[in-house]
Tab-separated table of C-alpha atoms in Angstrom:
chain	number	residue	atom	x	y	z
A	1	MET	CA	19.483	84.256	180.847
A	2	ALA	CA	16.880	86.691	182.218
A	3	ILE	CA	19.563	88.349	184.366
A	4	LEU	CA	21.778	88.800	181.324
A	5	LYS	CA	18.876	90.395	179.435
A	6	ILE	CA	18.200	92.821	182.318
A	7	ALA	CA	21.933	93.691	182.584
A	8	ALA	CA	22.092	94.274	178.826
A	9	SER	CA	19.016	96.552	179.024
A	10	ILE	CA	20.545	98.577	181.887
A	11	ILE	CA	23.842	98.977	179.994
A	12	LEU	CA	21.893	100.040	176.886
A	13	LEU	CA	19.853	102.561	178.920
A	14	PHE	CA	22.927	104.126	180.539
A	15	SER	CA	24.726	104.238	177.191
A	16	CYS	CA	21.747	106.084	175.696
A	17	ILE	CA	21.652	108.573	178.590
A	18	TYR	CA	25.425	109.123	178.317
A	19	LEU	CA	25.262	109.633	174.549
A	20	TYR	CA	22.258	111.954	174.899
A	21	GLN	CA	24.017	114.110	177.524
A	22	LYS	CA	27.216	114.146	175.466
A	23	GLU	CA	25.312	115.237	172.347
A	24	ASN	CA	23.430	117.921	174.311
A	25	PHE	CA	26.694	119.254	175.741
A	26	LYS	CA	28.183	119.299	172.227
A	27	ILE	CA	25.172	121.237	170.860
A	28	GLU	CA	25.336	123.719	173.766
A	29	LYS	CA	29.081	124.148	173.259
A	30	ILE	CA	28.728	124.643	169.509
A	31	ALA	CA	25.899	127.197	170.016
A	32	LEU	CA	28.069	129.183	172.459
A	33	GLU	CA	31.078	129.012	170.135
A	34	ILE	CA	28.952	130.311	167.247
A	35	GLN	CA	27.672	133.171	169.423
A	36	VAL	CA	31.194	134.098	170.539
A	37	GLU	CA	32.519	133.913	166.985
A	38	LYS	CA	29.727	136.185	165.760
A	39	ILE	CA	30.360	138.766	168.477
A	40	GLU	CA	34.119	138.645	167.828
A	41	LYS	CA	33.570	139.018	164.085
A	42	ASP	CA	31.206	142.022	164.557
A	43	TYR	CA	33.612	143.777	166.904
A	44	LEU	CA	36.714	143.144	164.779
A	45	LYS	CA	34.903	144.442	161.691
A	46	THR	CA	33.839	147.650	163.528
A	47	ILE	CA	37.324	148.107	165.050
A	48	ASP	CA	38.880	147.786	161.590
A	49	LYS	CA	36.411	150.303	160.135
A	50	GLU	CA	36.983	152.820	162.960
A	51	TRP	CA	40.768	152.410	162.724
A	52	ASN	CA	40.732	153.093	158.963
A	53	GLY	CA	38.526	156.150	159.654
A	54	PHE	CA	41.077	157.347	162.217
A	55	LEU	CA	44.000	156.826	159.805
A	56	ALA	CA	42.157	158.923	157.216
A	57	ILE	CA	42.001	161.965	159.543
A	58	ALA	CA	45.166	161.569	161.655
A	59	LYS	CA	48.158	163.510	160.390
A	60	ASP	CA	50.339	163.110	163.485
A	61	THR	CA	52.596	160.078	162.927
A	62	VAL	CA	53.526	159.905	166.635
A	63	LEU	CA	49.854	159.675	167.579
A	64	VAL	CA	49.217	156.955	164.985
A	65	LYS	CA	52.264	154.999	166.132
A	66	LYS	CA	51.356	155.237	169.840
A	67	ASN	CA	47.814	154.083	169.182
A	68	LYS	CA	49.041	151.264	166.970
A	69	VAL	CA	51.284	150.082	169.819
A	70	LYS	CA	48.272	150.224	172.171
A	71	LEU	CA	46.144	148.196	169.778
A	72	ASN	CA	48.948	145.645	169.407
A	73	GLU	CA	49.107	145.324	173.202
A	74	PHE	CA	45.351	144.730	173.282
A	75	ASP	CA	45.779	142.162	170.514
A	76	ILE	CA	48.510	140.265	172.402
A	77	ASP	CA	46.218	140.113	175.428
A	78	TYR	CA	43.331	139.063	173.192
A	79	GLN	CA	45.356	136.114	171.833
A	80	LYS	CA	46.033	134.984	175.414
A	81	ILE	CA	42.336	135.268	176.291
A	82	THR	CA	41.210	133.300	173.224
A	83	LYS	CA	43.746	130.584	174.081
A	84	GLN	CA	42.306	130.422	177.618
A	85	LEU	CA	38.789	130.354	176.194
A	86	LYS	CA	39.630	127.320	174.048
A	87	GLU	CA	40.841	125.536	177.165
A	88	ASN	CA	37.788	126.642	179.225
A	89	PRO	CA	35.004	127.232	176.695
A	90	ASN	CA	32.252	127.779	179.265
A	91	ASN	CA	34.064	130.160	181.590
A	92	VAL	CA	31.998	133.347	181.634
A	93	ASN	CA	34.790	135.330	183.312
A	94	ILE	CA	37.004	134.634	180.299
A	95	LEU	CA	34.165	135.588	177.941
A	96	GLU	CA	33.751	138.838	179.870
A	97	SER	CA	37.494	139.523	179.527
A	98	LEU	CA	37.263	138.816	175.805
A	99	ILE	CA	34.349	141.201	175.205
A	100	GLU	CA	35.878	143.828	177.454
A	101	ASN	CA	39.123	143.631	175.470
A	102	LEU	CA	37.253	144.162	172.191
A	103	GLN	CA	35.085	146.938	173.642
A	104	ARG	CA	38.110	148.762	175.125
A	105	ARG	CA	39.919	148.595	171.791
A	106	LEU	CA	36.896	150.021	170.021
A	107	GLN	CA	36.484	152.712	172.679
A	108	LEU	CA	40.154	153.709	172.404
A	109	ILE	CA	39.792	154.452	168.692
A	110	LYS	CA	36.378	156.100	169.105
A	111	ASP	CA	37.734	158.369	171.870
A	112	ILE	CA	40.739	159.542	169.905
A	113	LYS	CA	38.572	160.073	166.802
A	114	GLU	CA	36.183	162.186	168.861
A	115	HIS	CA	39.137	164.112	170.269
A	116	MET	CA	40.407	164.818	166.725
A	117	LYS	CA	36.935	166.043	165.793
A	118	GLU	CA	36.921	168.409	168.807
A	119	LEU	CA	40.243	169.856	167.648
A	120	THR	CA	38.850	170.986	164.337
A	121	GLN	CA	36.391	173.661	165.458
A	122	LYS	CA	35.152	176.417	163.186
A	123	ASN	CA	35.606	179.215	165.758
A	124	ALA	CA	39.306	179.967	165.845
A	125	SER	CA	40.922	182.612	168.047
A	126	ASN	CA	44.372	183.799	169.026
A	127	GLU	CA	43.249	186.161	171.756
A	128	THR	CA	43.535	185.290	175.413
A	129	ILE	CA	40.235	184.812	177.239
A	130	TYR	CA	39.974	186.247	180.732
A	131	ILE	CA	37.866	184.644	183.422
A	132	TYR	CA	36.599	186.692	186.329
A	133	ILE	CA	35.575	185.273	189.663
A	134	VAL	CA	31.904	185.385	190.457
A	135	PHE	CA	30.648	184.930	193.984
A	136	TYR	CA	27.017	184.350	194.641
A	137	PHE	CA	25.500	185.686	197.818
A	138	PHE	CA	22.185	184.368	199.033
A	139	TYR	CA	20.076	186.232	201.489
B	1	MET	CA	38.677	128.887	197.806
B	2	THR	CA	35.089	127.687	197.613
B	3	PHE	CA	34.086	125.792	194.503
B	4	ILE	CA	30.517	125.968	193.290
B	5	ARG	CA	29.296	123.259	190.931
B	6	TYR	CA	32.851	122.242	190.026
B	7	PRO	CA	33.565	118.592	189.244
B	8	GLU	CA	36.127	116.999	191.595
B	9	ARG	CA	38.770	116.440	188.929
B	10	ARG	CA	38.576	120.059	187.735
B	11	LYS	CA	38.817	121.259	191.352
B	12	GLU	CA	41.958	119.209	191.872
B	13	ASN	CA	43.517	120.600	188.683
B	14	LEU	CA	42.781	124.186	189.720
B	15	LEU	CA	44.104	123.642	193.226
B	16	LYS	CA	47.262	122.068	191.801
B	17	GLY	CA	47.680	125.237	189.727
B	18	VAL	CA	47.646	127.451	192.832
B	19	ASN	CA	51.202	127.796	193.922
B	20	VAL	CA	52.158	129.697	197.076
B	21	LYS	CA	55.782	129.970	198.134
B	22	THR	CA	57.343	131.961	200.925
B	23	SER	CA	60.988	132.588	201.612
B	24	LYS	CA	63.060	134.785	203.887
B	25	LYS	CA	66.446	136.318	203.211
B	26	GLY	CA	67.767	138.678	205.851
B	27	ASP	CA	65.092	141.288	206.474
B	28	ILE	CA	63.255	140.487	203.270
B	29	VAL	CA	60.246	138.186	203.177
B	30	ASN	CA	59.074	137.013	199.743
B	31	LEU	CA	55.592	135.794	198.990
B	32	ASP	CA	55.176	134.267	195.557
B	33	VAL	CA	51.644	133.337	194.491
B	34	LYS	CA	50.658	131.894	191.145
B	35	ASN	CA	47.434	130.562	189.766
B	36	SER	CA	45.558	130.446	186.486
B	37	MET	CA	45.226	133.979	185.107
B	38	TYR	CA	41.446	133.975	184.875
B	39	VAL	CA	40.610	131.984	187.994
B	40	GLY	CA	41.267	134.953	190.209
B	41	MET	CA	39.537	137.579	188.105
B	42	GLY	CA	35.968	138.784	187.968
B	43	ASN	CA	32.976	138.356	190.189
B	44	SER	CA	30.366	135.639	189.945
B	45	PRO	CA	29.122	135.267	186.395
B	46	LEU	CA	25.646	136.728	186.109
B	47	TYR	CA	24.921	137.053	182.453
B	48	PRO	CA	24.402	134.708	179.582
B	49	MET	CA	26.408	135.564	176.486
B	50	ASP	CA	23.620	137.361	174.623
B	51	SER	CA	22.913	139.853	177.412
B	52	LEU	CA	26.573	140.327	178.382
B	53	LYS	CA	27.374	142.188	175.186
B	54	SER	CA	24.329	144.453	175.437
B	55	ALA	CA	25.081	145.098	179.146
B	56	ILE	CA	28.650	146.172	178.266
B	57	THR	CA	27.442	148.334	175.361
B	58	ASN	CA	24.812	149.995	177.583
B	59	TYR	CA	27.417	150.546	180.273
B	60	MET	CA	29.575	152.427	177.745
B	61	LYS	CA	26.605	154.664	176.864
B	62	PHE	CA	25.767	155.219	180.547
B	63	TYR	CA	29.381	156.052	181.323
B	64	LYS	CA	29.642	158.508	178.426
B	65	LYS	CA	26.477	160.286	179.547
B	66	ASN	CA	27.516	160.606	183.197
B	67	SER	CA	31.296	160.878	183.064
B	68	GLY	CA	31.429	164.684	182.896
B	69	LEU	CA	29.267	165.390	185.931
B	70	TYR	CA	30.737	167.270	188.903
B	71	LYS	CA	31.616	165.348	192.062
B	72	THR	CA	32.564	166.504	195.521
B	73	LYS	CA	35.643	165.033	197.180
B	74	ASP	CA	33.443	163.095	199.612
B	75	SER	CA	31.223	161.662	196.899
B	76	LEU	CA	34.298	160.360	195.030
B	77	ILE	CA	35.675	158.871	198.257
B	78	ASN	CA	32.313	157.175	198.815
B	79	GLU	CA	32.435	155.763	195.279
B	80	ILE	CA	35.861	154.325	196.073
B	81	LYS	CA	34.696	153.005	199.454
B	82	TYR	CA	31.673	151.151	198.105
B	83	SER	CA	32.986	150.123	194.689
B	84	LEU	CA	32.806	146.440	193.881
B	85	GLY	CA	35.671	146.593	191.460
B	86	GLY	CA	36.054	148.457	188.209
B	87	GLU	CA	33.370	150.713	186.732
B	88	LEU	CA	32.118	147.852	184.569
B	89	ASP	CA	31.919	145.392	187.490
B	90	SER	CA	29.942	147.904	189.537
B	91	TYR	CA	27.579	148.617	186.629
B	92	LEU	CA	27.009	144.925	185.889
B	93	PHE	CA	26.318	144.215	189.541
B	94	SER	CA	23.981	147.150	190.121
B	95	ASN	CA	22.041	146.291	186.939
B	96	LYS	CA	21.836	142.563	187.497
B	97	GLY	CA	18.041	142.779	187.801
B	98	LYS	CA	17.883	144.008	184.240
B	99	TYR	CA	20.218	141.538	182.562
B	100	ALA	CA	20.840	138.587	184.895
B	101	ASN	CA	19.185	135.270	184.318
B	102	ASP	CA	18.596	133.094	187.410
B	103	ALA	CA	18.432	129.861	185.421
B	104	PHE	CA	21.787	130.747	183.877
B	105	ILE	CA	23.368	131.650	187.240
B	106	LYS	CA	22.210	128.372	188.789
B	107	LYS	CA	24.022	126.417	186.079
B	108	GLN	CA	27.312	128.314	186.312
B	109	LYS	CA	30.449	126.991	187.867
B	110	ASP	CA	32.093	129.543	190.108
B	111	ILE	CA	34.923	129.979	192.545
B	112	ASP	CA	34.653	132.182	195.592
B	113	LYS	CA	38.163	133.086	196.448
B	114	ILE	CA	39.826	135.345	198.916
B	115	PHE	CA	43.424	135.251	200.034
B	116	ILE	CA	44.041	137.198	203.229
B	117	ILE	CA	47.577	138.226	204.057
B	118	LYS	CA	48.217	139.830	207.440
B	119	LEU	CA	51.083	142.299	207.268
B	120	PRO	CA	52.813	144.215	210.037
B	121	LYS	CA	52.177	147.922	209.384
B	122	TYR	CA	55.864	148.868	209.632
B	123	VAL	CA	57.070	146.853	206.626
B	124	ALA	CA	57.893	148.378	203.239
B	125	ILE	CA	56.002	146.551	200.502
B	126	LYS	CA	57.113	145.757	196.947
B	127	ILE	CA	54.513	144.381	194.572
B	128	LYS	CA	55.008	142.742	191.197
B	129	ALA	CA	51.693	141.445	189.969
B	130	LEU	CA	49.978	140.236	186.801
B	131	HIS	CA	46.187	139.993	186.517
B	132	SER	CA	45.791	140.362	190.267
B	133	SER	CA	43.154	141.924	192.448
B	134	LEU	CA	44.717	143.521	195.537
B	135	SER	CA	42.937	145.432	198.312
B	136	PHE	CA	44.687	147.071	201.242
B	137	ASN	CA	42.332	147.905	204.092
B	138	TYR	CA	44.678	150.051	206.180
B	139	ASP	CA	46.589	153.317	205.692
B	140	ILE	CA	50.049	152.597	204.306
B	141	LYS	CA	52.681	154.839	205.886
B	142	LYS	CA	55.810	152.975	204.793
B	143	PRO	CA	57.231	153.233	201.243
B	144	MET	CA	55.569	151.024	198.677
B	145	THR	CA	56.583	150.162	195.119
B	146	ALA	CA	54.186	148.497	192.733
B	147	ASN	CA	54.616	147.215	189.189
B	148	THR	CA	51.398	145.732	187.923
B	149	PHE	CA	49.816	144.630	184.672
B	150	LYS	CA	46.034	144.424	184.615
B	151	GLY	CA	46.002	144.881	188.375
B	152	LYS	CA	42.827	145.753	190.226
B	153	LEU	CA	44.168	147.855	193.052
B	154	LYS	CA	42.292	149.420	195.914
B	155	PHE	CA	43.810	151.338	198.828
B	156	GLU	CA	42.777	153.368	201.841
B	157	LYS	CA	45.577	155.991	202.144
B	158	LEU	CA	49.047	155.962	200.592
B	159	LEU	CA	51.094	158.266	202.799
B	160	SER	CA	54.781	157.773	201.984
B	161	LYS	CA	56.641	160.297	199.824
B	162	GLN	CA	58.854	157.483	198.501
B	163	ASN	CA	56.028	155.546	196.894
B	164	LYS	CA	56.691	154.484	193.315
B	165	PHE	CA	53.868	152.982	191.280
B	166	GLU	CA	53.934	151.813	187.659
B	167	LEU	CA	50.587	150.466	186.603
B	168	ILE	CA	49.648	149.200	183.157
B	169	HIS	CA	45.981	148.534	182.428
B	170	GLY	CA	43.573	147.513	185.198
B	171	PHE	CA	42.196	150.030	187.672
B	172	PHE	CA	43.443	152.000	190.661
B	173	GLN	CA	41.400	153.449	193.510
B	174	VAL	CA	42.706	155.244	196.561
B	175	LYS	CA	41.132	157.567	199.101
B	176	GLU	CA	44.258	159.701	199.587
B	177	ILE	CA	47.797	160.019	198.218
B	178	LYS	CA	50.327	162.124	200.115
B	179	GLY	CA	53.465	161.805	198.016
B	180	GLY	CA	55.468	159.745	195.540
B	181	THR	CA	55.544	159.161	191.800
B	182	TYR	CA	52.816	157.365	189.909
B	183	PHE	CA	52.722	156.164	186.320
B	184	PHE	CA	49.432	155.031	184.783
B	185	LYS	CA	49.170	153.522	181.326
B	186	GLY	CA	45.758	152.452	180.112
B	187	VAL	CA	44.480	152.476	183.702
B	188	TYR	CA	40.735	152.764	183.702
B	189	PRO	CA	39.593	154.241	185.959
B	190	THR	CA	42.105	155.909	188.231
B	191	LYS	CA	40.099	157.335	191.131
B	192	ILE	CA	41.923	159.398	193.727
B	193	GLY	CA	39.985	160.987	196.601
B	194	SER	CA	42.678	163.592	197.286
B	195	VAL	CA	46.308	164.029	196.296
B	196	SER	CA	49.249	166.187	197.426
B	197	ASN	CA	53.049	166.363	196.865
B	198	THR	CA	52.832	163.895	194.014
B	199	LYS	CA	54.074	163.551	190.448
B	200	ILE	CA	51.756	161.746	188.067
B	201	SER	CA	52.642	160.573	184.557
B	202	SER	CA	49.906	159.045	182.495
B	203	GLU	CA	48.987	157.663	179.097
B	204	THR	CA	45.567	156.775	177.683
B	205	SER	CA	44.028	156.561	181.139
B	206	THR	CA	40.998	158.063	182.847
B	207	ILE	CA	41.976	159.984	185.959
B	208	LYS	CA	39.452	161.379	188.434
B	209	ILE	CA	40.695	163.425	191.366
B	210	GLY	CA	38.333	164.572	194.127
B	211	GLU	CA	40.651	167.262	195.515
B	212	VAL	CA	44.051	168.504	194.364
B	213	GLY	CA	46.321	169.494	197.238
B	214	GLU	CA	49.737	171.172	197.368
B	215	ASN	CA	52.510	170.551	194.813
B	216	VAL	CA	50.889	168.200	192.365
B	217	SER	CA	52.013	167.841	188.762
B	218	ILE	CA	50.657	165.771	185.900
B	219	ASN	CA	52.361	164.948	182.633
B	220	ASP	CA	50.027	163.218	180.258
B	221	PHE	CA	49.491	161.747	176.830
B	222	SER	CA	45.986	161.119	175.522
B	223	SER	CA	44.095	160.694	178.805
B	224	LYS	CA	40.846	162.056	180.145
B	225	ILE	CA	41.506	163.959	183.347
B	226	TYR	CA	38.819	165.206	185.742
B	227	LEU	CA	39.902	167.617	188.487
B	228	TYR	CA	36.794	168.232	190.564
B	229	ASN	CA	38.107	170.451	193.384
B	230	PHE	CA	41.217	172.229	194.637
B	231	ASN	CA	42.292	172.324	198.261
B	232	GLU	CA	42.186	175.663	200.073
B	233	ASN	CA	45.990	175.927	199.965
B	234	PHE	CA	47.106	173.862	196.994
B	235	THR	CA	49.727	176.582	196.233
B	236	LYS	CA	50.619	175.382	192.739
B	237	PHE	CA	49.517	172.816	190.238
B	238	ASN	CA	51.152	171.994	186.913
B	239	LEU	CA	49.812	170.021	184.019
B	240	THR	CA	51.336	169.389	180.616
B	241	GLY	CA	49.397	167.312	178.173
B	242	ASP	CA	49.439	166.100	174.607
B	243	TYR	CA	46.058	164.975	173.229
B	244	THR	CA	44.749	165.341	176.775
B	245	GLU	CA	41.116	166.057	177.610
B	246	LEU	CA	41.121	168.152	180.770
B	247	ASN	CA	37.927	168.837	182.720
B	248	LEU	CA	37.869	171.627	185.311
B	249	TYR	CA	34.936	172.535	187.541
B	250	LYS	CA	33.629	175.539	189.484
B	251	ILE	CA	36.292	177.806	188.010
B	252	LYS	CA	34.375	181.043	188.424
B	253	GLU	CA	33.383	180.333	192.016
B	254	THR	CA	36.860	179.458	193.298
B	255	ASN	CA	39.605	181.964	194.152
B	256	PHE	CA	42.683	180.611	192.375
B	257	SER	CA	44.655	182.064	189.509
B	258	MET	CA	45.167	180.187	186.277
B	259	ASP	CA	47.276	180.419	183.135
B	260	VAL	CA	46.523	178.105	180.253
B	261	PHE	CA	48.824	177.876	177.255
B	262	GLY	CA	47.726	175.979	174.206
B	263	LEU	CA	48.845	174.753	170.839
B	264	ASN	CA	46.161	173.389	168.557
B	265	THR	CA	43.828	173.208	171.529
B	266	THR	CA	40.060	173.514	171.840
B	267	LEU	CA	38.344	175.276	174.685
B	268	ASN	CA	34.773	174.364	175.576
B	269	MET	CA	33.275	177.033	177.803
B	270	ASN	CA	29.829	178.578	178.138
B	271	ASN	CA	28.541	176.174	175.450
B	272	THR	CA	31.017	177.606	172.934
B	273	LYS	CA	33.846	175.696	171.297
B	274	THR	CA	36.904	177.704	170.275
B	275	SER	CA	40.187	176.535	168.738
B	276	PHE	CA	43.402	178.194	169.839
B	277	GLY	CA	46.990	178.255	168.661
B	278	THR	CA	46.422	176.548	165.357
B	279	SER	CA	49.259	178.496	163.718
B	280	LYS	CA	51.949	176.505	161.936
B	281	ASP	CA	54.866	177.971	163.891
B	282	ASP	CA	54.408	175.453	166.734
B	283	LYS	CA	54.324	178.121	169.435
B	284	PHE	CA	52.170	177.949	172.516
B	285	THR	CA	49.828	180.884	172.978
B	286	LYS	CA	48.126	181.972	176.154
B	287	ILE	CA	44.532	180.955	175.669
B	288	LEU	CA	43.092	181.532	179.105
B	289	GLU	CA	43.917	183.610	182.132
B	290	LYS	CA	42.226	183.925	185.450
B	291	LYS	CA	43.436	186.348	188.114
B	292	ARG	CA	42.951	185.961	191.822
B	293	LYS	CA	40.448	188.139	193.631
B	294	GLU	CA	42.158	190.378	196.175
B	295	ASN	CA	41.035	190.493	199.823
B	296	LEU	CA	39.700	186.943	199.689
B	297	PRO	CA	41.428	183.698	200.765
B	298	TYR	CA	43.669	182.610	197.870
B	299	LEU	CA	44.096	178.929	196.980
B	300	GLY	CA	47.007	178.917	194.519
B	301	ASN	CA	47.964	178.948	190.849
B	302	LEU	CA	47.233	176.512	188.032
B	303	GLU	CA	49.733	176.376	185.182
B	304	ILE	CA	48.507	174.337	182.254
B	305	GLU	CA	50.124	173.595	178.899
B	306	LEU	CA	48.048	171.690	176.380
B	307	LYS	CA	49.126	170.531	172.946
B	308	ASN	CA	46.387	169.051	170.782
B	309	GLY	CA	44.241	169.213	173.876
B	310	VAL	CA	40.636	169.746	174.784
B	311	LEU	CA	39.858	171.871	177.806
B	312	ASN	CA	36.353	171.667	179.224
B	313	ILE	CA	35.517	174.401	181.702
B	314	LYS	CA	32.364	173.486	183.606
């Protein structure tokens, strides 16, 4: 009878430890998922805002189309990464790929927007500029 | 493959996923390697989620601040030699003291992996690769073709004139290219120590060249191109670009001639920004000319045509 009681206690103890670890893992996993979701949401919101800003200033349909294709390619890759992340939720390499994908997308739009801004300068000229070679001599 | 903190069952699953096949048909040897897309990528994880985002954001700021600085050919070759991977990988590694968390690292599962393939130097190599990291630690003299997506490619010297590379995303680093045709789409960064007798086509990439040699041409759409130096007899260099940002250095101190034609193009020189060729008749106008200096060794001529471009003269 005493042996049965001890065995029951051990089983109960291990069950508690197992349940505790399982719960802890769940909490950790949920916390990470929430963090990832928040980062994804922030990025996607900014990307959307920047893209709409770009569309407002871009008049070249070829440029818009090419960049849209690029963003679609990034999005296809992003879907693959998120699928992998669901299968391996704690893999930091996948998380890095995911953030890098979002950051690259954002950078692509920011770069082309900055380029468009550079093209609209106030000083306009139609005269050729001549550069002359300068050699420095040190004594 | 060395597994760190991986449970046995997970190890078995990953190993089952690694598939290596070899076959031989006549003179052709095929090596077919497959494994999970993200197992083979990236270095050891160093950062918890919260600091990873700020590290990447800070890297972008750091890169933007330093990207326009002049480099010698040797300093770019050294960057290639000692790089740990892409620009981001190198930044994350060199700043690990700032962002890394030891407690986090000690908990992480990781795989140290390296596949070494010994190749005879006289074989021609054809590569088709997805999400792969490939390093060649010898000078390749025989023709090579490469079609990669998200490839991390690093080479010593690529010397064949029959080389044909088509790279989409990922990065590309090589100390020297001596011929062939190269297509880069979304490749970031493309670092080339020196290049000669080569045709480059590019789209939305970042291309850094330490020294331009003879007969090089670039046709680009929407990339950032940095040409740091020109070889003492590069003879001629051609570049046509649409939405290209071109950065040229030490223009006034180097004896080459240059003709730049532009349509809706901005020139940044001597801290002044000027727009050229903004007329509606879609005609290129000569925006910049530089003549050679007589009685001094002459390097060659640069012919540049930029549409919707930005030219930074530094």
